[in-house]
Tab-separated table of C-alpha atoms in Angstrom:
chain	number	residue	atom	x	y	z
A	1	UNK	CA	63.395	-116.497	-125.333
A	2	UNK	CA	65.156	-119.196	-123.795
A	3	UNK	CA	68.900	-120.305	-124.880
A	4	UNK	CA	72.424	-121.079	-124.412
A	5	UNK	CA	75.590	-120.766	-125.832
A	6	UNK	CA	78.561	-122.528	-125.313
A	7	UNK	CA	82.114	-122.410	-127.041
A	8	UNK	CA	82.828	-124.509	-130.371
A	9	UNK	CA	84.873	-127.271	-130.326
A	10	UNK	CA	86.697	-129.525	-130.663
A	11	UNK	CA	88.962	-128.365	-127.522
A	12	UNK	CA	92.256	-130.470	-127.855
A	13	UNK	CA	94.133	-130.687	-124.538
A	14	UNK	CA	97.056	-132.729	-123.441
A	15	UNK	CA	96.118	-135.265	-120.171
A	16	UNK	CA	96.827	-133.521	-117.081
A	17	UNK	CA	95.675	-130.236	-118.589
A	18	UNK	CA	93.079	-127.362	-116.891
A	19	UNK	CA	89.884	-127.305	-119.058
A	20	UNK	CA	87.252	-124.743	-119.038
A	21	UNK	CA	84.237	-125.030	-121.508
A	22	UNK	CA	82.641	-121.745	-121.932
A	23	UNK	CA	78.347	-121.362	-121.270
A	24	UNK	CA	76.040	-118.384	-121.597
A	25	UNK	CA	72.492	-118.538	-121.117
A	26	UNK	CA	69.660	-116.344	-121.920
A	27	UNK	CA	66.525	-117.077	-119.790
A	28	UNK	CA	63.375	-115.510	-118.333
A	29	UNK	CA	62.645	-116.647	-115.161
A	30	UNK	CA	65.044	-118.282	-112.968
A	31	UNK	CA	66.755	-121.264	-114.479
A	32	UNK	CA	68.406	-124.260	-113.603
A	33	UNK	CA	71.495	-125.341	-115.131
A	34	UNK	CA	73.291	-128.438	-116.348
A	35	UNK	CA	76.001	-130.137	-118.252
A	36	UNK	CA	75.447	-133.514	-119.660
A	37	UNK	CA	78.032	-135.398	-120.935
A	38	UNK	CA	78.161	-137.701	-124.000
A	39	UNK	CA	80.742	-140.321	-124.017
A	40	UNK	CA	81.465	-142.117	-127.215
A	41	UNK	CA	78.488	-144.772	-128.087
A	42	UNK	CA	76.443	-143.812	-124.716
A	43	UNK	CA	73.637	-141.719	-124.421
A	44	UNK	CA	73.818	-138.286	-122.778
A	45	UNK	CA	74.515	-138.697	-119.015
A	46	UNK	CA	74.214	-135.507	-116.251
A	47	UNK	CA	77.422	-134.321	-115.070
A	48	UNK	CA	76.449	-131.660	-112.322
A	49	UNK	CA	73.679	-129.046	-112.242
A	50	UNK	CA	72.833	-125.984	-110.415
A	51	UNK	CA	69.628	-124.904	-109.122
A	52	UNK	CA	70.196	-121.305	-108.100
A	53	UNK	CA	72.520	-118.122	-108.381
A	54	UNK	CA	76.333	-118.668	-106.952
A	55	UNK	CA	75.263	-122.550	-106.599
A	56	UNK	CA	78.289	-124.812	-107.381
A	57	UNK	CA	77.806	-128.181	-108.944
A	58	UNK	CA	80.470	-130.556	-108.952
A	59	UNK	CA	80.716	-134.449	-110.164
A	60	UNK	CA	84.179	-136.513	-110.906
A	61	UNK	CA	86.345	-133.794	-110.797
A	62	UNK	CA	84.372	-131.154	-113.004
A	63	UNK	CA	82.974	-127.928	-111.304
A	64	UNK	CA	80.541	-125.205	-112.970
A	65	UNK	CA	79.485	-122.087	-110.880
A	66	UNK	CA	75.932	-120.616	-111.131
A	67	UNK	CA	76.898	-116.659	-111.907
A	68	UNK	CA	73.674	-114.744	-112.077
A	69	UNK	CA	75.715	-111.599	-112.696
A	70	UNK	CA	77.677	-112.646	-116.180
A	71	UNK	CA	75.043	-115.189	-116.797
A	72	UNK	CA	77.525	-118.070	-117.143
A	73	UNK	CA	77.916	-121.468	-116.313
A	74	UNK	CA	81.247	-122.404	-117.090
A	75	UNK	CA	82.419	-126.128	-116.744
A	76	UNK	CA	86.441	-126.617	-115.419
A	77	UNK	CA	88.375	-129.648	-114.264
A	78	UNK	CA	91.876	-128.734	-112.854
A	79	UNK	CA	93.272	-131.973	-114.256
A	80	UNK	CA	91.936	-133.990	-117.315
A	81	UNK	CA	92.107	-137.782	-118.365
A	82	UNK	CA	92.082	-139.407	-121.561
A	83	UNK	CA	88.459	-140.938	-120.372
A	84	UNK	CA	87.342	-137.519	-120.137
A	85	UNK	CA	87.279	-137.466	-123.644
A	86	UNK	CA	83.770	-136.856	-124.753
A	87	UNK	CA	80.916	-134.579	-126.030
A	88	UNK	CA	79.622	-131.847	-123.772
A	89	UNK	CA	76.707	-129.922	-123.574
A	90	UNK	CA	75.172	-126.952	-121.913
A	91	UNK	CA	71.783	-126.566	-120.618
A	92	UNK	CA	69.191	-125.117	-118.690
A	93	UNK	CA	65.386	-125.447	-117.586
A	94	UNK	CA	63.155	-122.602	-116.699
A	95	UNK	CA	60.400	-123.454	-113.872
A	96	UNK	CA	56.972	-122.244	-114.921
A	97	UNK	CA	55.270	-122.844	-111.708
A	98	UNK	CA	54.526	-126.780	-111.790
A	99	UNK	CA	54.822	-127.878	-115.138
A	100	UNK	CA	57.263	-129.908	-116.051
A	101	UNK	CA	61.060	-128.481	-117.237
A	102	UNK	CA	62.030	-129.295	-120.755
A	103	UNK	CA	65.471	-128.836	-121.046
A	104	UNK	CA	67.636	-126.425	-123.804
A	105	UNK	CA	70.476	-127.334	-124.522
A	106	UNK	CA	73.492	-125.287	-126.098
A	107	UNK	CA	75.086	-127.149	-129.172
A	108	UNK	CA	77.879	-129.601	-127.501
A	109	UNK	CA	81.661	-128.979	-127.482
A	110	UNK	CA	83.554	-131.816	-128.515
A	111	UNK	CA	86.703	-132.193	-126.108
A	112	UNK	CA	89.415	-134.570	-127.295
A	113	UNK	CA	92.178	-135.672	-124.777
A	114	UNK	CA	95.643	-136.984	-126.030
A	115	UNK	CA	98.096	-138.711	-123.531
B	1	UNK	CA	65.882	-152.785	-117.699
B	2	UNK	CA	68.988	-150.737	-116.720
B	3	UNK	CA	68.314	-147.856	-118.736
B	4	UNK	CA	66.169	-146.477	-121.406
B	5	UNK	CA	66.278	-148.692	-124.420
B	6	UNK	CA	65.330	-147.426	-128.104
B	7	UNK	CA	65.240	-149.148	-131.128
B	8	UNK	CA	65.809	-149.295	-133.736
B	9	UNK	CA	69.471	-147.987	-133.194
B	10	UNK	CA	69.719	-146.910	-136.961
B	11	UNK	CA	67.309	-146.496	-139.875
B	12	UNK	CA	67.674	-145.636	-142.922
B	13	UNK	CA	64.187	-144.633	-145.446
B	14	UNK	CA	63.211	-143.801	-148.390
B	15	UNK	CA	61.578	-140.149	-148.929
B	16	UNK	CA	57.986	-140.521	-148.305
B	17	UNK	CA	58.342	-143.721	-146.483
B	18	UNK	CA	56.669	-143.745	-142.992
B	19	UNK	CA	59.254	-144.909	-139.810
B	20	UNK	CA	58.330	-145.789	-136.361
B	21	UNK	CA	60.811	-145.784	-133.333
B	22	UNK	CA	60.161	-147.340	-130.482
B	23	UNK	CA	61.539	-145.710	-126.607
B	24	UNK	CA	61.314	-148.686	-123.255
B	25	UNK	CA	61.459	-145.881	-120.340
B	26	UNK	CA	63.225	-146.884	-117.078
B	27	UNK	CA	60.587	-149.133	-115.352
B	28	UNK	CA	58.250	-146.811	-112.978
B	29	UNK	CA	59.248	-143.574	-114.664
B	30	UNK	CA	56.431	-141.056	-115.253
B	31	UNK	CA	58.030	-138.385	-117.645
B	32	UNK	CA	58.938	-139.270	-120.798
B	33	UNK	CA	60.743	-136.738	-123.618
B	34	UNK	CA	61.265	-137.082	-127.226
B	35	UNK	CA	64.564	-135.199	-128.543
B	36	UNK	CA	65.888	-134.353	-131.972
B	37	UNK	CA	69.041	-133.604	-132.397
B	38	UNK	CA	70.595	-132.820	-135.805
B	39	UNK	CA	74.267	-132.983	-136.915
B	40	UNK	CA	76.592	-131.014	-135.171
B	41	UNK	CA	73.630	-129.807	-132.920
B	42	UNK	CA	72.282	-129.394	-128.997
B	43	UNK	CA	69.379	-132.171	-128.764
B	44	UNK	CA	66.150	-129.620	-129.309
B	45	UNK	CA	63.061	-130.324	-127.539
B	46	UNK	CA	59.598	-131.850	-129.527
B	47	UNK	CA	57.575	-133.310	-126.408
B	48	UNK	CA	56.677	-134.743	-123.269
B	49	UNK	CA	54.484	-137.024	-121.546
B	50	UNK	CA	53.309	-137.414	-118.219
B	51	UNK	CA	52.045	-140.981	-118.156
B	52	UNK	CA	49.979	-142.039	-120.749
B	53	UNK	CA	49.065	-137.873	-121.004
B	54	UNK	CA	51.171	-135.879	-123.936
B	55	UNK	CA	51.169	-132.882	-122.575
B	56	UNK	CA	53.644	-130.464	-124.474
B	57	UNK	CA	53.907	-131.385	-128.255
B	58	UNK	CA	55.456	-127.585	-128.824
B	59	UNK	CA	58.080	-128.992	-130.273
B	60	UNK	CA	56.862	-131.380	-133.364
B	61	UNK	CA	58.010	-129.370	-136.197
B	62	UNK	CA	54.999	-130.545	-137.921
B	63	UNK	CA	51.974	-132.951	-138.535
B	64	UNK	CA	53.873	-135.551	-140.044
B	65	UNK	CA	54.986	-135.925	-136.690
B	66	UNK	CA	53.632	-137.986	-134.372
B	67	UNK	CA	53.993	-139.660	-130.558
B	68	UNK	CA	51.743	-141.614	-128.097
B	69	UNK	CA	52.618	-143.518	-125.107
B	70	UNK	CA	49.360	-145.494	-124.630
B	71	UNK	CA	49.753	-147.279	-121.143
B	72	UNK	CA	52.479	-144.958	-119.512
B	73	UNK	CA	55.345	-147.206	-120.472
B	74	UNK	CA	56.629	-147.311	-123.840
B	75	UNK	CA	56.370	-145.147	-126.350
B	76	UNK	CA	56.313	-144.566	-130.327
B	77	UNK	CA	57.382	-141.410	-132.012
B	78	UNK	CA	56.343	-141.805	-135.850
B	79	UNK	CA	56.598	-139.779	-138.749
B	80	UNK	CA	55.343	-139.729	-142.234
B	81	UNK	CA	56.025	-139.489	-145.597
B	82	UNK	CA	59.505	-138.722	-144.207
B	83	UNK	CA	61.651	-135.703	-145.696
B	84	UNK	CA	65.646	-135.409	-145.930
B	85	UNK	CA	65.426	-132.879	-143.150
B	86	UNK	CA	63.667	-135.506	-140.968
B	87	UNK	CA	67.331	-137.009	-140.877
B	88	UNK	CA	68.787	-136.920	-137.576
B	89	UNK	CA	69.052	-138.994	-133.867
B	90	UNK	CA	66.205	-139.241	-132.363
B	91	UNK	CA	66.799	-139.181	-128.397
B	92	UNK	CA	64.291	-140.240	-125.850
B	93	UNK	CA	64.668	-139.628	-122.400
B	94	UNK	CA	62.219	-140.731	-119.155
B	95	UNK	CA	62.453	-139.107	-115.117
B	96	UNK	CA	61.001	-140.676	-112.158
B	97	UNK	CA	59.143	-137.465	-111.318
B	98	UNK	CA	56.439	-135.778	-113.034
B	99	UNK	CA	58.149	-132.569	-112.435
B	100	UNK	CA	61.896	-133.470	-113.656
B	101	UNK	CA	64.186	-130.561	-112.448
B	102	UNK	CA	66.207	-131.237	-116.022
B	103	UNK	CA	67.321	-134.672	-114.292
B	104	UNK	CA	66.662	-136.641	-117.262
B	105	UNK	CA	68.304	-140.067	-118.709
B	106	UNK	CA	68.606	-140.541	-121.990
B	107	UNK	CA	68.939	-143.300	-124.495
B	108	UNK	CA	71.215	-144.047	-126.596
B	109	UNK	CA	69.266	-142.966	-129.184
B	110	UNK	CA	67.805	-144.156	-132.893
B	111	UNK	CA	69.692	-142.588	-135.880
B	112	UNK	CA	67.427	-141.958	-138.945
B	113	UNK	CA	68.661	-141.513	-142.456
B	114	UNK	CA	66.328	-140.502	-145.163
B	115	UNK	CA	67.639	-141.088	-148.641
C-alpha cells in the first residue's frame, strides 16, 4: 500500500539554524510529493511539491528533493526563523490514470524555533 | 470568501448524539475532500466529491458516517449516534480542478469532542 513516514518531533532548533525533516514513502505507481505546513490556528497550507524523480520543490526558503532511489523526500531550510515555527507534514498522491489524487499524509513533525 | 470556511470550529457531544459540520468550498471549486485527523496524527483520507457527485467514500470508517454536497457548493459531513473514537478535527479541503495533483486548501477545520 500507499504511505509515508516522516521523523517525530518536536525538532527544537535555535533561529538561524539548518533544519532537515526526514520523509520516506512507500508507493505503487509513481507519486507526487508534498509538504504542507500548519502554522498555529491556520489550516494546512502547501509548502512545495514534486511531481517526478530528482524534481526539486522549493517555497520561502525550504527545499525537498524528489529521490526515486532512497525513496525520500526530505524537507531543509539552510537558515530558520522564529515564524517558521509550525507543524509539518509529509505527503504524497499516486495518479491512477484520471481519477482524482487523494492525498496521504505522514503524521506531522512539530518544529519549534527559539530566538 | 477567501478561503474554505467550516463551522462549527469546535463541538463537543454527547455519546449517541448525532453532529453535523458544515464545509463553504472556495467559490468555483469542483473537488471537495473530507479529512480526519486524530491527535497527534497525519489528516487520513474519508472522501471526495466532484461536484455535487461523491465519488470515493473509501474512507468513512463506517455507516454512521455520512457526507453530501447537494448543489456542488457546500457540503455536510454528519455522523450518528457518535462514539468517543469519533473525537477528532475534522478537515475539509476544496481544488479548482477535478483532477487536484494533491494541490488542495484546507480549512481550518471543526474540532469534535465526544463525551
Amino acid at each position: 500500500g500507499n504511505s509515508v513516514t516522516q521523523m517525530e518531533g518536536p525538532v527544537t532548533l535555535s533561529e538561524e539554524a539548518f533544519l532537515t525533516i526526514n520523509c520516506t514513502y512507500t508507493a505503487t505507481g509513481y507519486p507526487s510529493l508534498f509538504w504542507y505546513v500548519q502554522y498555529p490556528g491556520e489550516g494546512l497550507q502547501l509548502l512545495l511539491k514534486a511531481t517526478k524523480a530528482d524534481d526539486k520543490g522549493s517555497n520561502k526558503g525550504f527545499e525537498a528533493t524528489y529521490r526515486k532511489e532512497t525513496t525520500s523526500f526530505h524537507l531543509e531550510k539552510g537558515s530558520v526563523q522564529v515564524s517558521d515555527s509550525a507543524v509539518y507534514f509529509c505527503a504524497l498522491s499516486v495518479d491512477y490514470g484520471g481519477a482524482t489524487n487523494k492525498l496521504i499524509f505522514g503524521t506531522g513533525t512539530l518544529l519549534a524555533v527559539q530566538p | 470568501g477567501a478561503g474554505v470556511s467550516q463551522s462549527p470550529r469546535y463541538k463537543v457531544a454527547k455519546r449517541g448524539q448525532d453532529v453535523a459540520l458544515r464545509c463553504d468550498p472556495i467559490s468555483g471549486h469542483v473537488s471537495l475532500f473530507w479529512y480526519q485527523q486524530a491527535l497527534g496524527q497525519g489528516p487520513e483520507f474519508l472522501t471526495y466529491f466532484q461536484n455535487e457527485a461523491q465519488l470515493d467514500k473509501s474512507g468513512l470508517p463506517s455507516d454512521r458516517f455520512f457526507a453530501e454536497r447537494p448543489e456542488g457548493s457546500v457540503s455536510t459531513l454528519k455522523i450518528q449516534r457518535t462514539q468517543q473514537e469519533d473525537s477528532a478535527v475534522y478537515l475539509c479541503a476544496s481544488s479548482l480542478v477535478a483532477v487536484t495533483q494533491g494541490e488542495l486548501f484546507f480549512g481550518e477545520g471543526s474540532r469534535l469532542t465526544v463525551l
